[in-house]
Coordinates of C-alpha atoms in Angstrom, one line a residue:
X192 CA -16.6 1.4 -6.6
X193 CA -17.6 3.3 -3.5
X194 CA -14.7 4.0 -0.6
X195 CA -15.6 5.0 2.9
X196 CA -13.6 7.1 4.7
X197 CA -13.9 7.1 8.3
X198 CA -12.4 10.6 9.7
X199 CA -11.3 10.5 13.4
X200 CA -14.1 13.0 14.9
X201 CA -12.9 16.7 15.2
X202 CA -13.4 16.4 18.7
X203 CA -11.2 13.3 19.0
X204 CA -8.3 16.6 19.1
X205 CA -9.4 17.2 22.9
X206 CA -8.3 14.0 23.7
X207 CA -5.0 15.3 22.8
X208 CA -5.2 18.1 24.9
X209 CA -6.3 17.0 27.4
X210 CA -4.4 14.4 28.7
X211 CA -1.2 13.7 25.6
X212 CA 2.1 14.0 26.5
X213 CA 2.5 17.5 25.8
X214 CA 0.9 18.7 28.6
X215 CA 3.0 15.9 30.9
X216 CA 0.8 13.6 32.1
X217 CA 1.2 10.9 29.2
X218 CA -1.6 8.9 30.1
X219 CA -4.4 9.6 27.7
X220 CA -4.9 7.8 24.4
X221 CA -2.9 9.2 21.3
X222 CA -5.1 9.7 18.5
X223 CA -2.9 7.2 16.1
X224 CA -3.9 4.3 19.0
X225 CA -7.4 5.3 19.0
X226 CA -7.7 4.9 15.5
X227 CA -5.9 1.5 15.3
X228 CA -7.9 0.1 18.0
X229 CA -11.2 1.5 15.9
X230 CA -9.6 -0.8 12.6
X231 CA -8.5 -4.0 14.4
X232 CA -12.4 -3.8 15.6
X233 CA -14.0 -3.4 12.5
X234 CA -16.1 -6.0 11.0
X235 CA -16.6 -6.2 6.9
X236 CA -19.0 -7.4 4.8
X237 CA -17.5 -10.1 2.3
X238 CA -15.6 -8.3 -0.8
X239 CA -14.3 -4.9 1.8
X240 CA -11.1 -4.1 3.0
X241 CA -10.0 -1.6 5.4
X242 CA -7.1 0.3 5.9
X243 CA -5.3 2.9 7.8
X244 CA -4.3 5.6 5.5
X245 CA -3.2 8.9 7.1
X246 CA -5.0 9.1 10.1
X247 CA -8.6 7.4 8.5
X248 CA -9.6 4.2 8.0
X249 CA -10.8 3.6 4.5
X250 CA -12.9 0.7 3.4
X251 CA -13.1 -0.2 0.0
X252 CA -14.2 -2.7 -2.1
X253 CA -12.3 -5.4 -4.0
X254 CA -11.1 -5.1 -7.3
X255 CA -12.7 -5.3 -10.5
X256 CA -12.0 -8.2 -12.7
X257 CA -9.5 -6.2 -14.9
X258 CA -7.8 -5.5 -11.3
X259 CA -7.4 -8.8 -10.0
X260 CA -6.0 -10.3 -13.6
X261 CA -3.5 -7.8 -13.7
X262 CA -2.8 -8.0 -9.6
X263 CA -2.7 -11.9 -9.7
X264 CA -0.9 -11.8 -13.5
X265 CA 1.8 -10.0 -10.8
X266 CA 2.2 -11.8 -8.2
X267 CA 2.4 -15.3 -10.1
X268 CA 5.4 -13.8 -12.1
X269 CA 7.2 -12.6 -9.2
X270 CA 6.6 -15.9 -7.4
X271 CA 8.8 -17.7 -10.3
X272 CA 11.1 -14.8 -11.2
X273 CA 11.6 -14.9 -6.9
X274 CA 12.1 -18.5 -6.9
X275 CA 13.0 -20.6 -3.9
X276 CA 15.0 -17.9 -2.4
X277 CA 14.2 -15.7 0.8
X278 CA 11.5 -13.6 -0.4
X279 CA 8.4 -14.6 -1.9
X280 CA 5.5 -12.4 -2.8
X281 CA 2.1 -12.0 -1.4
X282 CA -1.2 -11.0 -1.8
X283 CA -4.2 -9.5 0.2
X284 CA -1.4 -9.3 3.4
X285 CA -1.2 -6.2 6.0
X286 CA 1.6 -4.0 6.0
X287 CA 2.2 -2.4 9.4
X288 CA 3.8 0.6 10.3
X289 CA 3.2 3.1 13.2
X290 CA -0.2 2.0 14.0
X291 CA -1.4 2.5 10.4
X292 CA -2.2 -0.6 8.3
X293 CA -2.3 -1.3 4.8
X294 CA -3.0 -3.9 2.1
X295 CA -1.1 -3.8 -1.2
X296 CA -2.0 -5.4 -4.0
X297 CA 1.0 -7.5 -4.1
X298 CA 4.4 -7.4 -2.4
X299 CA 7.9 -8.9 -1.6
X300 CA 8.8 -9.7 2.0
X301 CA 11.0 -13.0 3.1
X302 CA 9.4 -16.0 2.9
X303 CA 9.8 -16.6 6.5
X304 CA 7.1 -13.8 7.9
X305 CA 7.2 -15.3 11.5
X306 CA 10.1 -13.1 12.6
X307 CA 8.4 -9.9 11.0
X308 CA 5.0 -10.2 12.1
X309 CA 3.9 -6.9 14.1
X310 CA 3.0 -7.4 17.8
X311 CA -0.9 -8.4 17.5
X312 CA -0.1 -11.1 14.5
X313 CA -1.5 -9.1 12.2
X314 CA 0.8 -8.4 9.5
X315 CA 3.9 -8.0 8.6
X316 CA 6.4 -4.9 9.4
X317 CA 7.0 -2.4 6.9
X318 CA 10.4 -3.0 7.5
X319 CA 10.8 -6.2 6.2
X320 CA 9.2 -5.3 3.0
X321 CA 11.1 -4.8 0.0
X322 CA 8.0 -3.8 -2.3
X323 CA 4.6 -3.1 -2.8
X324 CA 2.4 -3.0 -6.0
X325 CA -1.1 -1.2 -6.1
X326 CA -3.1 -1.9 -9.1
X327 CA -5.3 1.5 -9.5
X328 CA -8.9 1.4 -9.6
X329 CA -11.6 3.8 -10.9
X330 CA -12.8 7.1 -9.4
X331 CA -11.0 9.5 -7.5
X332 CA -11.2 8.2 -4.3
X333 CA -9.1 5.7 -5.5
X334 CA -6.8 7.0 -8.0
X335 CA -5.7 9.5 -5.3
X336 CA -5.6 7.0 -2.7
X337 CA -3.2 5.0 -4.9
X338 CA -1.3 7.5 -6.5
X339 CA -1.1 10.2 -3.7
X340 CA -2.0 9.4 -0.3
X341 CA -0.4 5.8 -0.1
X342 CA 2.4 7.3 -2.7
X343 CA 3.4 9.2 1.0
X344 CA 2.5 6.4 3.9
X345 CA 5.0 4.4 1.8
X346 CA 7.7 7.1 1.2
X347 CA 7.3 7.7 5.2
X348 CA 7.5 4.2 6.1
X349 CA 10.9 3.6 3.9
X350 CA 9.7 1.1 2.0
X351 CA 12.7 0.6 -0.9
X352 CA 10.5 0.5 -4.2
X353 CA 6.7 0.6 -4.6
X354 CA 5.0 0.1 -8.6
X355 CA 1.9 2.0 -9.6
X356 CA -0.2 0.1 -12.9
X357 CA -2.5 2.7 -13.4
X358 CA -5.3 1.9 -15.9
X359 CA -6.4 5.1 -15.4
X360 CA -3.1 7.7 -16.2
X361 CA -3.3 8.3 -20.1
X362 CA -3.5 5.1 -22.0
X363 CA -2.3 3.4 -19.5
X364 CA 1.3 3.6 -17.0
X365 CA 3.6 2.4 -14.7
X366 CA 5.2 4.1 -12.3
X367 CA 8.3 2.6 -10.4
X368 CA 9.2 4.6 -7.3
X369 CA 12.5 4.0 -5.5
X370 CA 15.0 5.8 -2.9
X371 CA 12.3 6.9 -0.4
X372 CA 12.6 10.3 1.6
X373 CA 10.4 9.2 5.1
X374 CA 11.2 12.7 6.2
X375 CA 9.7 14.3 2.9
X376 CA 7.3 11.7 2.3
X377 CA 8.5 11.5 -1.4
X378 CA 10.6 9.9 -3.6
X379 CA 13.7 10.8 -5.4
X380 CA 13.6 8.2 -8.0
X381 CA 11.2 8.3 -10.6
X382 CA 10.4 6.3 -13.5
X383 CA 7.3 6.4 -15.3
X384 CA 6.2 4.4 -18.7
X385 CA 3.2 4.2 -20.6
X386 CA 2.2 0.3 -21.2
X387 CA 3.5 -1.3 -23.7
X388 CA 7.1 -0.7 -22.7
X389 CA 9.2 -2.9 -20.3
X390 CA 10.7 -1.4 -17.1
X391 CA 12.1 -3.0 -14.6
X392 CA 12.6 -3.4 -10.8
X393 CA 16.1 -1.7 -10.1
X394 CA 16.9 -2.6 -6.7
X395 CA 16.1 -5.2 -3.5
X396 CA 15.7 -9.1 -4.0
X397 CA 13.1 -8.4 -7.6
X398 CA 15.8 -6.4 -9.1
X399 CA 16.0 -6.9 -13.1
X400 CA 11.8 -8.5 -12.7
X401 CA 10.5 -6.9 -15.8
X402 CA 7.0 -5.2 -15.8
X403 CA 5.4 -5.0 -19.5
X404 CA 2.5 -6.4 -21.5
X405 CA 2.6 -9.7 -20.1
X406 CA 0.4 -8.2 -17.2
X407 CA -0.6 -4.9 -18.0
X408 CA -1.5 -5.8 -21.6
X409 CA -0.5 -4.4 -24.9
X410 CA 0.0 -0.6 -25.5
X411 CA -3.0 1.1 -25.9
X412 CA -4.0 3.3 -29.1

C-alpha cells in the first residue's frame, strides 16, 4: 500500500517571511493554516484517508484485511470492557490538535463528543482523548508513520496512552506508550511485548483492558 505525502512547497517559507508575525505585521497566513485549509479541501477516492502529520498531509489507503480484524477485534472489546460509562471507543474519527488532523485506528474519548468537537465539526480535540490505537501496516512509509512520526504528534499533543500492534516488529509486538513529554515529543513510559503475551492498559478510563491473542492472535514461531 502506496502513501502520498503532500510537502508544503519550499516556497510556501516566503509566506512566512513575508508577512508572519515575526516581522510585526501578523496578517499573512501561517503555514500550519495554510496546510489545514489544503486538508479540509481535499477530495478522496473511496478506500483513502488523509491526514495531517507534521506539517504534510498524507493520504493512505485503508487497511488490509489482517488490519481491519485486528483494528475492529479492538474496538469491539473496548466497547464492552468500556461499558455504559463515559467513554466509549471509536473508529475511523479525526483527532484534532493545532491544525493538524489525524485518524487512529481506534480510540477512547467520552461518549458525549458534542462538547469536544473542534471548531469546524470536524473531529474531536485531542484533549478529550484518553487513547489511541494504530494497527501498523506494511512498508516503510507506514511503519515509520506509525511507529515514529505519529509516535511524536501524539507525545506533543499529550495524549495519556497510545498502543502500537505492529505485525511488522519481529514476530509480532505491542507497544503501550504512556506519561507523554509534549515538550520532548516522547514518552517516558515504555512497555513493549511480543504477541502472545497480555499487557494491559495502565491508566485513564481502559485501565486493567487487557491486549493479547484474542486480537493480535497467537505468538508467532
Amino acid at each position: 500500500m502506496t502513501a502520498l505525502a503532500y510537502e508544503r512547497p519550499e516556497t510556501m517559507s516566503e509566506i512566512r517571511t513575508a508577512a508572519g508575525p515575526e516581522n510585526g505585521t501578523g496578517n499573512g497566513p501561517d503555514l500550519d493554516e495554510v496546510v489545514w485549509q489544503a486538508w479540509k479541501a481535499v477530495e478522496l477516492p473511496e478506500g483513502y484517508r488523509a491526514e495531517i502529520i507534521e506539517g504534510a498531509i498524507e493520504v493512505s489507503p485503508t487497511g488490509r484485511l489482517s488490519h481491519t480484524r485486528i483494528a475492529n477485534r479492538l474496538r469491539n472489546a473496548l466497547v464492552r470492557f468500556l461499558g455504559e460509562g463515559e467513554y466509549s471507543a471509536y473508529q475511523d474519527a479525526h483527532v484534532i490538535f493545532r491544525r493538524k488532523g489525524w485518524i487512529p485506528d481506534v480510540l477512547v474519548a467520552p461518549e458525549d463528543l458534542e462538547p469536544y468537537a473542534d471548531e469546524d465539526g470536524l473531529g474531536v480535540d485531542a484533549a478529550a482523548v484518553r487513547l489511541v490505537v494504530e494497527v501498523v501496516s506494511p512498508g516503510k512509509r507506514h511503519e515509520d508513520r506509525d511507529r515514529v512520526r505519529k509516535r511524536r504528534e501524539y507525545a506533543r499533543a499529550g495524549i495519556p496512552v497510545y498502543v502500537i500492534i505492529d505485525d511488522y516488529d519481529a514476530q509480532g509486538t505491542v507497544t503501550v506508550l504512556t506519561e507523554p513529554r509534549p515538550d520532548k515529543a516522547d514518552w517516558l513510559g515504555v512497555v513493549r511485548v511480543p504477541y502472545g503475551t497480555d499487557v494491559d492498559i495502565p491508566k485513564g478510563p481502559a485501565t486493567g483492558f487487557v491486549i493479547g491473542e484474542s486480537i493480535t492472535g497467537p505468538k508467532r514461531a
